Amino acid sequence: FHKDGFLVLEQFFSAEECDSMRSQIQKIIAGMEVPPHCRTEFSTREEEQLQAQGSSDYFLTSGDKIRFFFEKGVLDGKGNFLIPKEKSVSKIGHALHAYDPVFKQITHSPKVQDLGRKLGLERPVVVQSMYIFKSLLAVTPHQDATFLHTEPLGRILGFWIALEDATQENGCLWFIPGSHTNGITRRMVRAASGASTCVEFVGSEPAYDDKQFIPLPISKGGLILIHGEVVHKSELNSSDSSRHAFTFHVMEAKGTTWSKENWLQPTPELPFPSLYT
């Protein structure tokens, strides 16, 4: 993990644990009622991100709620679904770990806490969680610390759980080994009040060499640990099968300052909960 910036742990969760998360998300979608003015498309491309997420505080205020973000092109001009709603969702975030009993149990499971201790985390807190459907979208190369900035850097850790086999065909993650040692060159920050978007990007993303990325296919139940500064991406899902994943981010809170400019902020209703229970 320290050398490459990521670590693959196969069969970390059981098939039953994965199925319980998938079944729970189906219940959440079945009860999904999203007001038309809040229907936000999720995008990882900078211009689209600023347009879709930045113009809507639905995204900005989702840190302490369970909210829905949609694939591109699934809504008409009035915000009505063009396809069945269960196929329209790109991700659900960002507080499943706090408000849903199934995802809370997984996030704070003894084996996750044990892993935190093995990594030497003293005061880890959970900052956000997401259920990712990966129907189509490619995710452009990025570093999680671009979006979740800390002083000093190196205090953010992602836990990415494959709820189905993740293959090169259905959009597994790709990494540049060792790229977590180069710092970050770009940040997404809250825009000044009165700006046309809620967030803006500061700095620029370097051009990455495609040849440096290696694919990390992983079986259902596998866990990938992701350093906050390692460069990673996923390609389009070109298969007929889905690639569901549950992911959450942890910050080592000891001696760490969470940036006030981050889009995600703890709230009085939901301070970042301790990973250790």
Coordinates of C-alpha atoms in Angstrom, one line a residue:
F1 CA 0.0 0.0 0.0
H2 CA 2.7 2.5 0.9
K3 CA 4.8 1.7 -2.2
D4 CA 2.0 1.6 -4.8
G5 CA -0.7 3.8 -3.2
F6 CA -3.3 1.0 -3.4
L7 CA -3.8 -2.5 -2.1
V8 CA -6.1 -5.3 -3.3
L9 CA -7.6 -7.6 -0.6
E10 CA -9.6 -10.3 -2.3
Q11 CA -12.6 -11.9 -0.5
F12 CA -12.6 -9.3 2.2
F13 CA -16.4 -9.3 2.4
S14 CA -18.6 -12.4 2.0
A15 CA -21.0 -12.9 -0.8
E16 CA -23.8 -12.6 1.7
E17 CA -22.5 -9.2 2.9
C18 CA -22.4 -8.0 -0.8
D19 CA -25.9 -9.3 -1.5
S20 CA -27.2 -7.6 1.6
M21 CA -25.9 -4.2 0.3
R22 CA -27.3 -4.8 -3.2
S23 CA -30.7 -5.8 -1.7
Q24 CA -30.8 -2.8 0.6
I25 CA -30.0 -0.4 -2.3
Q26 CA -32.9 -1.8 -4.2
K27 CA -35.2 -0.9 -1.3
I28 CA -33.8 2.6 -1.2
I29 CA -34.4 3.1 -4.9
A30 CA -37.9 1.7 -4.6
G31 CA -38.6 4.5 -2.2
M32 CA -36.8 7.2 -4.1
E33 CA -38.7 10.4 -4.5
V34 CA -36.6 13.1 -6.0
P35 CA -38.2 16.5 -6.6
P36 CA -37.7 17.4 -10.3
H37 CA -35.7 20.6 -9.5
C38 CA -33.2 18.4 -7.6
R39 CA -32.5 15.9 -10.3
T40 CA -28.8 16.3 -10.8
E41 CA -26.7 14.4 -13.4
F42 CA -23.5 13.1 -12.0
S43 CA -20.4 13.8 -14.1
T44 CA -16.7 13.5 -13.7
R45 CA -15.8 15.8 -16.5
E46 CA -14.8 19.2 -15.2
E47 CA -17.1 21.5 -17.3
E48 CA -20.1 19.2 -16.8
Q49 CA -19.3 18.8 -13.1
L50 CA -19.4 22.6 -12.6
Q51 CA -22.6 22.9 -14.7
A52 CA -24.5 20.0 -13.2
Q53 CA -23.2 19.7 -9.6
G54 CA -22.0 23.2 -9.2
S55 CA -25.2 24.9 -10.1
S56 CA -27.1 22.8 -7.6
D57 CA -26.7 22.9 -3.9
Y58 CA -28.4 19.5 -3.9
F59 CA -24.9 18.1 -4.4
L60 CA -23.2 20.6 -2.0
T61 CA -25.5 19.8 0.9
S62 CA -25.5 16.0 0.4
G63 CA -22.7 15.2 2.9
D64 CA -25.1 14.5 5.7
K65 CA -27.9 13.0 3.6
I66 CA -28.7 10.1 1.3
R67 CA -29.2 11.6 -2.2
F68 CA -29.5 10.4 -5.7
F69 CA -27.3 11.4 -8.7
F70 CA -28.3 10.3 -12.3
E71 CA -26.6 9.1 -15.4
K72 CA -26.4 11.5 -18.3
G73 CA -29.3 11.6 -20.7
V74 CA -31.8 9.8 -18.5
L75 CA -34.0 12.8 -17.8
D76 CA -36.0 15.0 -20.2
G77 CA -35.9 18.8 -20.1
K78 CA -38.5 18.8 -17.4
G79 CA -36.6 16.4 -15.2
N80 CA -38.8 13.3 -15.9
F81 CA -37.2 9.9 -16.3
L82 CA -36.8 8.6 -19.8
I83 CA -35.9 5.1 -18.6
P84 CA -36.9 3.0 -15.6
K85 CA -35.7 4.9 -12.5
E86 CA -33.7 2.0 -11.2
K87 CA -31.5 2.1 -14.3
S88 CA -31.2 5.9 -14.2
V89 CA -29.1 6.3 -11.0
S90 CA -25.3 6.7 -11.3
K91 CA -24.6 6.9 -7.6
I92 CA -26.2 7.4 -4.2
G93 CA -24.3 9.4 -1.6
H94 CA -22.9 10.7 0.6
A95 CA -24.1 9.5 4.1
L96 CA -25.2 5.9 3.7
H97 CA -22.6 5.0 6.3
A98 CA -24.4 7.2 8.9
Y99 CA -28.1 6.7 8.1
D100 CA -28.6 3.3 6.7
P101 CA -28.2 0.3 9.1
V102 CA -26.8 -2.1 6.5
F103 CA -24.1 0.3 5.1
K104 CA -23.3 1.5 8.6
Q105 CA -22.7 -2.1 9.8
I106 CA -20.4 -2.7 6.8
T107 CA -18.4 0.6 7.2
H108 CA -17.8 0.0 10.9
S109 CA -17.4 -3.8 10.7
P110 CA -14.8 -5.3 13.0
K111 CA -12.6 -6.3 10.0
V112 CA -12.6 -2.8 8.7
Q113 CA -11.7 -1.4 12.1
D114 CA -9.0 -4.1 12.4
L115 CA -7.6 -3.0 9.0
G116 CA -7.5 0.6 10.2
R117 CA -5.5 -0.4 13.2
K118 CA -3.1 -2.4 11.0
L119 CA -2.6 0.7 8.9
G120 CA -1.7 2.6 12.0
L121 CA -4.7 4.9 12.0
E122 CA -5.2 6.4 15.4
R123 CA -8.3 8.6 15.1
P124 CA -9.9 7.7 11.8
V125 CA -13.3 9.3 11.0
V126 CA -15.6 8.5 8.1
V127 CA -16.1 11.5 5.8
Q128 CA -18.4 10.2 3.1
S129 CA -19.8 7.1 1.4
M130 CA -21.2 6.3 -2.0
Y131 CA -23.0 3.4 -3.8
I132 CA -21.8 3.4 -7.4
F133 CA -23.8 1.6 -10.1
K134 CA -21.4 2.0 -13.0
S135 CA -23.9 1.5 -15.7
L136 CA -22.0 3.3 -18.5
L137 CA -19.9 6.2 -17.3
A138 CA -16.1 6.3 -17.6
V139 CA -14.4 8.1 -14.7
T140 CA -11.6 10.3 -15.8
P141 CA -8.2 10.1 -14.1
H142 CA -8.3 11.8 -10.8
Q143 CA -7.0 11.9 -7.2
D144 CA -9.4 11.7 -4.3
A145 CA -7.5 14.5 -2.5
T146 CA -8.6 16.9 -5.3
F147 CA -12.1 16.7 -3.8
L148 CA -11.2 15.8 -0.2
H149 CA -8.3 18.1 0.8
T150 CA -6.5 17.9 4.1
E151 CA -3.5 19.7 5.7
P152 CA -1.1 17.8 5.7
L153 CA -1.9 15.7 2.6
G154 CA -1.8 11.9 2.9
R155 CA -4.6 11.7 5.5
I156 CA -7.4 10.4 3.2
L157 CA -8.0 6.7 2.5
G158 CA -10.6 5.2 0.3
F159 CA -12.2 1.8 0.9
W160 CA -13.7 0.4 -2.4
I161 CA -15.8 -2.7 -2.2
A162 CA -16.7 -4.8 -5.3
L163 CA -20.3 -6.0 -4.9
E164 CA -20.0 -7.9 -8.2
D165 CA -16.9 -9.0 -10.1
A166 CA -15.2 -6.0 -11.5
T167 CA -13.5 -6.8 -14.9
Q168 CA -11.9 -4.9 -17.7
E169 CA -15.1 -5.3 -19.7
N170 CA -17.4 -3.9 -17.1
G171 CA -15.2 -1.0 -15.9
C172 CA -12.8 -2.1 -13.2
L173 CA -10.4 0.5 -11.6
W174 CA -7.1 1.4 -13.2
F175 CA -4.1 2.9 -11.2
I176 CA -0.7 4.5 -11.8
P177 CA 1.4 2.7 -9.2
G178 CA 3.5 5.0 -7.1
S179 CA 1.6 8.2 -8.3
H180 CA 0.6 9.0 -4.7
T181 CA 4.0 10.4 -4.0
N182 CA 3.8 13.4 -6.3
G183 CA 1.3 15.6 -4.4
I184 CA -1.7 17.2 -6.1
T185 CA -2.0 19.9 -8.7
R186 CA -5.8 20.6 -8.8
R187 CA -8.5 21.1 -6.2
M188 CA -12.2 21.4 -6.3
V189 CA -13.3 24.1 -3.9
R190 CA -16.4 25.9 -2.8
A191 CA -16.9 29.0 -5.0
A192 CA -17.3 32.4 -3.4
S193 CA -20.8 33.4 -2.6
G194 CA -22.6 35.0 -5.5
A195 CA -20.6 32.9 -8.1
S196 CA -22.6 31.2 -10.9
T197 CA -21.5 27.7 -9.6
C198 CA -21.2 26.3 -6.1
V199 CA -17.8 24.8 -6.8
E200 CA -14.8 25.6 -8.9
F201 CA -11.5 23.9 -9.9
V202 CA -8.2 25.6 -8.9
G203 CA -5.0 24.5 -10.6
S204 CA -4.8 22.1 -13.6
E205 CA -4.8 18.3 -14.1
P206 CA -1.6 17.1 -15.6
A207 CA -1.8 15.0 -18.8
Y208 CA -1.4 11.3 -17.7
D209 CA 0.2 8.7 -19.9
D210 CA -2.3 5.9 -20.6
K211 CA 0.5 3.4 -20.7
Q212 CA 1.3 4.0 -17.0
F213 CA -2.2 2.7 -15.8
I214 CA -2.6 -0.9 -14.8
P215 CA -6.0 -2.5 -14.5
L216 CA -7.1 -4.0 -11.1
P217 CA -9.9 -6.5 -11.8
I218 CA -11.3 -7.8 -8.5
S219 CA -13.8 -10.5 -7.6
K220 CA -17.1 -9.9 -5.7
G221 CA -16.4 -9.2 -2.1
G222 CA -12.9 -7.8 -2.7
L223 CA -11.7 -4.6 -1.2
I224 CA -9.3 -2.0 -2.8
L225 CA -7.6 0.4 -0.5
I226 CA -7.0 3.7 -2.3
H227 CA -4.5 6.3 -1.1
G228 CA -5.9 9.9 -1.4
E229 CA -3.3 11.0 -3.8
V230 CA -3.0 7.9 -6.1
V231 CA -4.1 8.6 -9.7
H232 CA -6.9 6.2 -10.8
K233 CA -9.7 6.0 -13.3
S234 CA -12.2 3.5 -14.8
E235 CA -13.1 3.0 -18.4
L236 CA -16.6 2.7 -19.9
N237 CA -18.6 -0.3 -19.0
S238 CA -18.7 -2.0 -22.4
S239 CA -20.4 -5.2 -21.2
D240 CA -24.0 -6.2 -20.5
S241 CA -23.3 -6.7 -16.8
S242 CA -23.4 -4.1 -14.1
R243 CA -20.5 -3.3 -11.7
H244 CA -21.9 -2.2 -8.4
A245 CA -19.5 -1.0 -5.7
F246 CA -19.8 0.6 -2.2
T247 CA -17.1 3.0 -1.3
F248 CA -16.3 5.2 1.7
H249 CA -13.5 7.6 2.6
V250 CA -11.7 7.8 6.0
M251 CA -9.6 10.6 7.3
E252 CA -6.9 10.2 10.0
A253 CA -8.1 13.1 12.2
K254 CA -5.1 13.2 14.5
G255 CA -3.1 16.2 13.7
T256 CA -5.1 16.9 10.6
T257 CA -7.1 19.9 9.4
W258 CA -10.0 19.4 7.1
S259 CA -10.1 22.1 4.5
K260 CA -13.0 24.7 4.9
E261 CA -12.9 25.0 1.1
N262 CA -13.9 21.4 0.5
W263 CA -17.4 20.9 -1.0
L264 CA -18.1 18.4 1.8
Q265 CA -18.3 19.8 5.3
P266 CA -19.3 18.1 8.6
T267 CA -22.5 19.5 10.0
P268 CA -24.0 19.8 13.5
E269 CA -26.4 17.0 12.5
L270 CA -23.5 14.8 11.3
P271 CA -20.0 15.5 12.6
F272 CA -17.6 13.0 10.9
P273 CA -18.2 9.8 12.9
S274 CA -15.3 7.8 14.3
L275 CA -14.4 4.6 12.4
Y276 CA -13.7 2.9 15.7
T277 CA -16.8 2.0 17.7

